[in-house]
CSV table of C-alpha atoms in Angstrom, one decimal:
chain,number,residue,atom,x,y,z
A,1,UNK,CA,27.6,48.3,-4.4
A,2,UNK,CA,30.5,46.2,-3.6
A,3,UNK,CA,32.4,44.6,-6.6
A,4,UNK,CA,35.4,42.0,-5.6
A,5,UNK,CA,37.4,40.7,-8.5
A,6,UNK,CA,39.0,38.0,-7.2
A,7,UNK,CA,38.5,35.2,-4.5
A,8,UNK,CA,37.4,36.5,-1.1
A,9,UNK,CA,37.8,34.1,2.1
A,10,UNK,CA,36.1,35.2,5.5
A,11,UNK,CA,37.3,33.8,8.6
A,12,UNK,CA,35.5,33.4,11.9
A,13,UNK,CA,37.3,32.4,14.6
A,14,UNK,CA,35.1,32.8,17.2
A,15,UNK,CA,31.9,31.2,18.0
A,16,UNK,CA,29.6,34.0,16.0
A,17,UNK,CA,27.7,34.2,13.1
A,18,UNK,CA,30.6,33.8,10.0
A,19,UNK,CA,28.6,35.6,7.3
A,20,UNK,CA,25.2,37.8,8.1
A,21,UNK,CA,23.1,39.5,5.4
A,22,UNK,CA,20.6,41.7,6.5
A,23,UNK,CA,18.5,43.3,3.8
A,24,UNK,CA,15.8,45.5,4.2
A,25,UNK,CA,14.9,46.1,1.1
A,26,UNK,CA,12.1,44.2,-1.4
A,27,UNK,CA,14.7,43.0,-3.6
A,28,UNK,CA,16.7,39.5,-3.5
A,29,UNK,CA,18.4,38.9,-0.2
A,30,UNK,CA,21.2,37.3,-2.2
A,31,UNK,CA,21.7,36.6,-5.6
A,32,UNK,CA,24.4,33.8,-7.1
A,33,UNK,CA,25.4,34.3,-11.2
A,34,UNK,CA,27.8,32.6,-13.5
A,35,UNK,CA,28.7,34.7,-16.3
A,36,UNK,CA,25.7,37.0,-15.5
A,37,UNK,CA,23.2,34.3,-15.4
A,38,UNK,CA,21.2,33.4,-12.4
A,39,UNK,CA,22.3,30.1,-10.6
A,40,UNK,CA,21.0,30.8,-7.1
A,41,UNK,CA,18.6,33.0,-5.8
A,42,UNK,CA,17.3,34.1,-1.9
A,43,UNK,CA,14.1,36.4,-2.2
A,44,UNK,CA,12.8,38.8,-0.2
A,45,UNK,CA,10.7,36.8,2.4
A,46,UNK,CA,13.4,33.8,2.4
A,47,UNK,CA,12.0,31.5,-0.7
A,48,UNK,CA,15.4,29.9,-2.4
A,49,UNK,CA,15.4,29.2,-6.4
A,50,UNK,CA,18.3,27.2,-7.8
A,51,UNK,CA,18.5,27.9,-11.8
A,52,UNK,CA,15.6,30.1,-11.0
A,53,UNK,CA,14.7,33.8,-9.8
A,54,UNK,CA,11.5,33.0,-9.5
A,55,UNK,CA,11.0,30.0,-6.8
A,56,UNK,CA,7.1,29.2,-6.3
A,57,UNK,CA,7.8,27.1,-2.8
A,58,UNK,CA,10.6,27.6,0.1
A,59,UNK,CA,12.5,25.3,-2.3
A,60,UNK,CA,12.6,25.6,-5.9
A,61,UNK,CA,15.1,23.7,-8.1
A,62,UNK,CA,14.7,24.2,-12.2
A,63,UNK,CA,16.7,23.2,-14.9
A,64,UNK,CA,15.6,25.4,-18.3
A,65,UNK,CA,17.0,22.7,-20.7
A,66,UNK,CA,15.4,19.5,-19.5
A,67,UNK,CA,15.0,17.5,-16.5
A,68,UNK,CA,16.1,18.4,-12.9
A,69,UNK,CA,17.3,16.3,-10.3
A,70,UNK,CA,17.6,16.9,-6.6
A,71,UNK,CA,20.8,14.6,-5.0
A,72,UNK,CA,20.9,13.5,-1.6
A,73,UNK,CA,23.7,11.5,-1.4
A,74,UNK,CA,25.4,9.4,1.6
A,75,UNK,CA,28.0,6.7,2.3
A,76,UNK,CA,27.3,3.3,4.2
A,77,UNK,CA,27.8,-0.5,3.3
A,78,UNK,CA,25.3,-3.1,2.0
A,79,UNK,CA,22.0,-3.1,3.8
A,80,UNK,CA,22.5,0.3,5.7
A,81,UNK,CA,20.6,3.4,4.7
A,82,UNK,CA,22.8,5.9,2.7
A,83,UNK,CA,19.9,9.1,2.8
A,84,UNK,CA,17.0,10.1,3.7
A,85,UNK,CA,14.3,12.6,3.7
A,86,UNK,CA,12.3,13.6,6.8
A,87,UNK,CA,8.8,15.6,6.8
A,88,UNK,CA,7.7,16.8,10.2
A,89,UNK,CA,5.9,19.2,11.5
A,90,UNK,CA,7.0,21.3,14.0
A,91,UNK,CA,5.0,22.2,17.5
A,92,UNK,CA,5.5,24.5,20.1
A,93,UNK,CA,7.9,21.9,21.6
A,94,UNK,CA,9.9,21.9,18.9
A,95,UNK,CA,10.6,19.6,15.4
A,96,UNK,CA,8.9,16.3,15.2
A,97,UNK,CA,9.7,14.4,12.6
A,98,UNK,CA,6.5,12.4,11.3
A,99,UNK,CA,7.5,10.5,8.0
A,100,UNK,CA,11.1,9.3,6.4
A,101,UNK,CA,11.8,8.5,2.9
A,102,UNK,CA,15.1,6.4,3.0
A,103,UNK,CA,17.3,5.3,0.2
A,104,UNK,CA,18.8,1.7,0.9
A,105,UNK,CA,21.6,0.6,-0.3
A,106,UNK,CA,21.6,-3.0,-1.8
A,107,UNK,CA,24.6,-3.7,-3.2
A,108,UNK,CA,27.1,-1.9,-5.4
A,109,UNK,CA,24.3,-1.2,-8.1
A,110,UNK,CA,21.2,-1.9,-6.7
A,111,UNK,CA,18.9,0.2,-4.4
A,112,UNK,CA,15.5,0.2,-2.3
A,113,UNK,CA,13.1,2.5,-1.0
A,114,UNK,CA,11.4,2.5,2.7
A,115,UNK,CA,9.2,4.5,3.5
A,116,UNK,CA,8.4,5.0,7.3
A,117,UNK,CA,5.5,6.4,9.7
A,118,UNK,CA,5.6,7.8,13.2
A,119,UNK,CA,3.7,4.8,15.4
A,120,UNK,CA,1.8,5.3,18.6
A,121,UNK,CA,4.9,4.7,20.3
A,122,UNK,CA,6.8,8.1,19.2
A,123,UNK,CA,9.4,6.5,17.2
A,124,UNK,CA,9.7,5.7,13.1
A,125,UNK,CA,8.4,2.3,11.8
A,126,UNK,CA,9.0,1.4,8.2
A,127,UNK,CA,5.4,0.6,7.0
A,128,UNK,CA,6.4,0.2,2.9
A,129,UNK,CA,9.5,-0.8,1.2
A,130,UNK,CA,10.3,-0.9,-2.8
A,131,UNK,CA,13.3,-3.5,-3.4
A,132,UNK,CA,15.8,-3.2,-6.3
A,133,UNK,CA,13.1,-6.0,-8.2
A,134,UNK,CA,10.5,-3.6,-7.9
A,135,UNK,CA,8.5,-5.3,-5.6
A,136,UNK,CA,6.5,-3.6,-2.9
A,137,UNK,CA,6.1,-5.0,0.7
A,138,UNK,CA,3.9,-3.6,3.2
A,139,UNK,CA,4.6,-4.5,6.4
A,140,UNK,CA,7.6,-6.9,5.6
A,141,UNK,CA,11.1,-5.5,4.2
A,142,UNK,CA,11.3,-8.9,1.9
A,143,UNK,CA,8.8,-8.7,-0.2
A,144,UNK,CA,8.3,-12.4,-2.4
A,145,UNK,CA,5.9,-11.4,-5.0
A,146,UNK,CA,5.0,-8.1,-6.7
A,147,UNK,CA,2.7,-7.3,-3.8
A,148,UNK,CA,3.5,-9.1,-0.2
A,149,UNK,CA,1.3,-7.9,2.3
A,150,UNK,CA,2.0,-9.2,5.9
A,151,UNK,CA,0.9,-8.3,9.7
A,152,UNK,CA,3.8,-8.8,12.6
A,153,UNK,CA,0.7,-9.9,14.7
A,154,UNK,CA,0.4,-13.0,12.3
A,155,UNK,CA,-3.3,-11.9,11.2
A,156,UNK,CA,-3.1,-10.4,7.1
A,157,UNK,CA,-6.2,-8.9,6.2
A,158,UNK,CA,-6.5,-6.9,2.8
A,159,UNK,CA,-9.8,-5.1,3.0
A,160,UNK,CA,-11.9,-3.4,-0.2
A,161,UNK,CA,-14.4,-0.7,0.6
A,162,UNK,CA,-16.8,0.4,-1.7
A,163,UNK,CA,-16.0,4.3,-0.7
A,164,UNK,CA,-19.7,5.5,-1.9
A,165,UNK,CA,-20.7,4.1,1.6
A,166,UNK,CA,-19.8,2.5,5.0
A,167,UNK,CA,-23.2,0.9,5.2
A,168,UNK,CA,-23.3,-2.8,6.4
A,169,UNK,CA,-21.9,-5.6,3.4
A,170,UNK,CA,-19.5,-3.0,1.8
A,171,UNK,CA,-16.4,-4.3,2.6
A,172,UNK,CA,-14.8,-7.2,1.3
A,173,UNK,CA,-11.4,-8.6,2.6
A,174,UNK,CA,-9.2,-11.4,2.0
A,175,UNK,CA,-7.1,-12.5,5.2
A,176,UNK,CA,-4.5,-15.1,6.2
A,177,UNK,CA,-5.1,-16.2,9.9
A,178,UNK,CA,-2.8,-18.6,11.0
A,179,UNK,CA,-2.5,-20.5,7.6
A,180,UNK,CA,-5.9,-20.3,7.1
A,181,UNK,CA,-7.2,-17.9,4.0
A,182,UNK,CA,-10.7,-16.3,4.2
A,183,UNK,CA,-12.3,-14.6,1.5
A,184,UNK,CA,-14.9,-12.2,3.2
A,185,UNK,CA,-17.5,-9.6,3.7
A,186,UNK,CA,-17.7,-7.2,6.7
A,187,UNK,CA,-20.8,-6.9,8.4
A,188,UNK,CA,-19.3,-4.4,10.9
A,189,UNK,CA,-20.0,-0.3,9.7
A,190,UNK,CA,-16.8,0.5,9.9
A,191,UNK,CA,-15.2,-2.6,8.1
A,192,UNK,CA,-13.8,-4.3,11.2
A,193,UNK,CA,-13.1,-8.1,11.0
A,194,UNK,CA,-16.3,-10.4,11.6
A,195,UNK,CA,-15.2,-14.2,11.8
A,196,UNK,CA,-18.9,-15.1,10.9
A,197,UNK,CA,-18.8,-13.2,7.6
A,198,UNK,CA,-16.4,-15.5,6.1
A,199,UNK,CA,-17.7,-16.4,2.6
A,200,UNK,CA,-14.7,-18.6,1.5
A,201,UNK,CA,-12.8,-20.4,3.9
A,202,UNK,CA,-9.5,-22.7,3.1
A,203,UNK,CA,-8.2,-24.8,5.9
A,204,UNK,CA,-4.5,-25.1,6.3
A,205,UNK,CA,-4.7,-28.5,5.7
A,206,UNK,CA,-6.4,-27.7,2.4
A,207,UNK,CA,-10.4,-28.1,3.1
A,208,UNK,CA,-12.5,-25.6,1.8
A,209,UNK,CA,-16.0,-24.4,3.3
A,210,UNK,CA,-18.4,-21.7,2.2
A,211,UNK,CA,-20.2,-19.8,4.8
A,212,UNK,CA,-18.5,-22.0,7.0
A,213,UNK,CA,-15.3,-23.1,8.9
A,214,UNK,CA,-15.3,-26.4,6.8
A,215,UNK,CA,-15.4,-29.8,9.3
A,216,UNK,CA,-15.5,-31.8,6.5
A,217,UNK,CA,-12.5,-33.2,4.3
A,218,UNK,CA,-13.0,-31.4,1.0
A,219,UNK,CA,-15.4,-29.0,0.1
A,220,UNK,CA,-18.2,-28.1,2.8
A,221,UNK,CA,-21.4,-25.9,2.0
A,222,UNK,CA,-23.4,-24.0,4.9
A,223,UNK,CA,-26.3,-21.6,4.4
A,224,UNK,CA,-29.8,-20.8,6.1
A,225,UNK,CA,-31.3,-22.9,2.8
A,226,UNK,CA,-28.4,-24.0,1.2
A,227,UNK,CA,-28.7,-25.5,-2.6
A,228,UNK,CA,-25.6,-26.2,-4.5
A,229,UNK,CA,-26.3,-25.4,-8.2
A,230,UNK,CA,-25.1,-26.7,-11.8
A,231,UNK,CA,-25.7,-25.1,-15.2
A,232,UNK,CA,-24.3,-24.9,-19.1
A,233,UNK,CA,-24.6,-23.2,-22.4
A,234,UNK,CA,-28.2,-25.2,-22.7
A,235,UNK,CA,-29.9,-24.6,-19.9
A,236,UNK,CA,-29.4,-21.1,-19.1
A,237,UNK,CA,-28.3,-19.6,-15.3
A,238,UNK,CA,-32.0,-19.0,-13.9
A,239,UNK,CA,-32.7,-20.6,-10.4
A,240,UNK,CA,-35.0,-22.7,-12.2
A,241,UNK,CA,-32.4,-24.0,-14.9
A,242,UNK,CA,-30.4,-26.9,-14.4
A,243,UNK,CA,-29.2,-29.7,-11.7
A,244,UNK,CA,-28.8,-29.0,-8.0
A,245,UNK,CA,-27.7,-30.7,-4.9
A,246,UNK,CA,-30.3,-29.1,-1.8
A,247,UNK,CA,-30.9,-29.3,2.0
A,248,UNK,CA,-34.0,-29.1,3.1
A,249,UNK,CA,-34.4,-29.5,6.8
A,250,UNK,CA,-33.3,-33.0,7.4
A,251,UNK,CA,-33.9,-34.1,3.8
A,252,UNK,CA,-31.2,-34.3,0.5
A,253,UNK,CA,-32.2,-33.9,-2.4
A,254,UNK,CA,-30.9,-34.5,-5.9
A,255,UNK,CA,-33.2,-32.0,-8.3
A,256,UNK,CA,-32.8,-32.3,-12.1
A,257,UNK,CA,-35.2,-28.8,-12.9
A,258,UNK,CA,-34.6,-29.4,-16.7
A,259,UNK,CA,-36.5,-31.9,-19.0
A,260,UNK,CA,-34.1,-34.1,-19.4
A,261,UNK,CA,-33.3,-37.4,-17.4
A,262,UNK,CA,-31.5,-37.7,-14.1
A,263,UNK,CA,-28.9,-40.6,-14.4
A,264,UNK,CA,-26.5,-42.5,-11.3
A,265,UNK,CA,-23.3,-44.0,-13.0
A,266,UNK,CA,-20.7,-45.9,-11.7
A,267,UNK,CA,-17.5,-47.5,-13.7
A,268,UNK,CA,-19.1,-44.9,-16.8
A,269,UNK,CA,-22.0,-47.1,-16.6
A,270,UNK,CA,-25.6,-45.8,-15.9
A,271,UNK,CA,-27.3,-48.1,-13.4
C-alpha cells in the first residue's frame, strides 16, 4: 500500500501515457473516498459507479439520499446547441454515431430538445424537437400547436394501424396534400398511400366530397349505391329508419321510410 498525506501532482511532459493503473487483481481498479466513503469507483472488468461501489452498467451514477442528476453542460448563444448526447454503434471501421439528443438553448431561461436520426445520406437529421412551450414537432423545428406534424416534401400523412394485422383496410391516415386534407383508409398491405381510398376529402378552396375528390361547390357524395341518410331520437338508426336522399342509376330519389308525411317548404311554408 501507498498512503500520501498531502496533495500529489504528476507531470508529463512528454507525449506518454500521464497516469497508468494496471491491476491484475479481482478487486476495484481504482477507488475514490471522501472521508472514507465511496464517491467513485472503477471495477474489475472497467464498469464505473459514481456514489456507488456497485455499478450495474458501464455507467452508473446514484445518489443514496434522493434524486440523481447527470450534467452535461456547454456554452453557446441563443439558438445554437449548448450539449449533446450521441449513441452509435461502433463497426469494424470504427465509431458511427447513429442518434443525437441535443439540448438547445432558447434564451437566457428557456430550453429545447431535438432529437436527431442518421438518414440514408450518412449524416444527422433532426426528426423530433420539444420547444421551451412543450410542444412537439416532428419534422419541423417550429412546432404551432401541441402536435405539428409536417413533411419537407410538402405531402403530411399521419397513418393509424391497427397492429393485430396488416391485412387490407387496417390503416387509417389523415394527410395534408397540397392544401388539401384527406381523411383515409389504406387499401395497400403495407399501409402505403392509395389516392382512391380517400374517405373524406376537403378541397383547399373549402369543398368537401366523400369517397370522392368533390367537383361540386359544397358537399359532394360518391359511392357504388350511394344513399345519404337522416335519423333522430324517434325513429331509431336502422337502414330502414328515417329520411334519405338516394341514387339509383340515373334516378333521385327522396325516401321518407317512416310513417310519417314527406313535406317541400319554402319561405317556412309547406307547399
Amino acid at each position: 500500500d501507498v498512503v500520501v498525506s498531502d496533495t500529489t501532482t504528476i507531470n508529463n511532459a512528454g507525449d506518454d501515457v500521464g497516469l497508468k493503473i494496471n491491476s491484475t487483481s479481482t478487486g476495484h481498479i481504482m477507488q475514490l473516498q471522501d472521508g472514507g466513503t465511496d464517491v467513485m469507483v472503477v471495477k474489475d472488468g472497467g464498469r464505473v459507479g459514481i456514489g456507488t461501489d456497485a455499478p450495474q452498467q458501464h455507467l452508473e451514477v446514484h445518489d443514496s439520499g434522493g434524486l440523481a442528476y447527470l450534467l452535461i453542460n456547454g456554452g453557446g448563444g441563443d439558438g445554437t446547441t449548448t450539449s449533446a448526447l450521441q449513441l452509435g454503434g461502433r463497426s469494424a471501421s470504427g465509431g458511427n454515431q447513429l442518434a443525437q439528443i441535443s439540448a438547445i438553448r432558447g434564451g437566457d431561461t428557456t430550453g429545447q430538445l431535438a432529437f436527431a436520426v442518421k438518414s440514408a445520406a450518412n449524416t444527422l437529421t433532426e426528426s423530433l424537437r420539444i420547444n421551451s412551450a412543450g410542444r412537439f414537432g416532428i419534422g419541423t423545428n417550429d412546432p404551432k400547436s401541441l402536435l405539428n406534424i409536417s413533411d419537407p416534401t410538402g405531402t403530411t400523412t399521419f397513418i393509424v394501424t391497427d397492429p393485430t394485422t396488416n391485412a387490407s383496410g387496417e390503416h387509417w391516415y389523415l394527410r395534408n396534400a397540397g392544401g388539401d386534407f384527406y381523411i383515409g383508409q389504406s387499401t395497400d398491405s403495407s399501409g402505403a398511400w392509395d389516392s382512391l381510398a380517400g374517405r373524406v376529402i376537403v378541397k383547399d378552396g373549402g369543398n368537401v366530397g366523400i369517397g370522392v375528390i368533390p367537383n361540386y361547390t359544397g358537399l359532394q357524395i360518391h359511392a357504388t349505391s350511394n344513399q345519404f341518410g337522416i335519423t333522430n331520437s324517434t325513429t331509431g338508426t336502422a337502414l330502414t329508419d328515417g329520411f334519405s336522399i338516394a341514387m339509383s342509376g340515373l334516378n333521385a330519389q327522396l325516401i321518407n321510410k317512416e310513417s310519417g308525411s314527406l313535406g317541400l317548404y319554402t319561405a317556412d311554408t309547406e307547399r
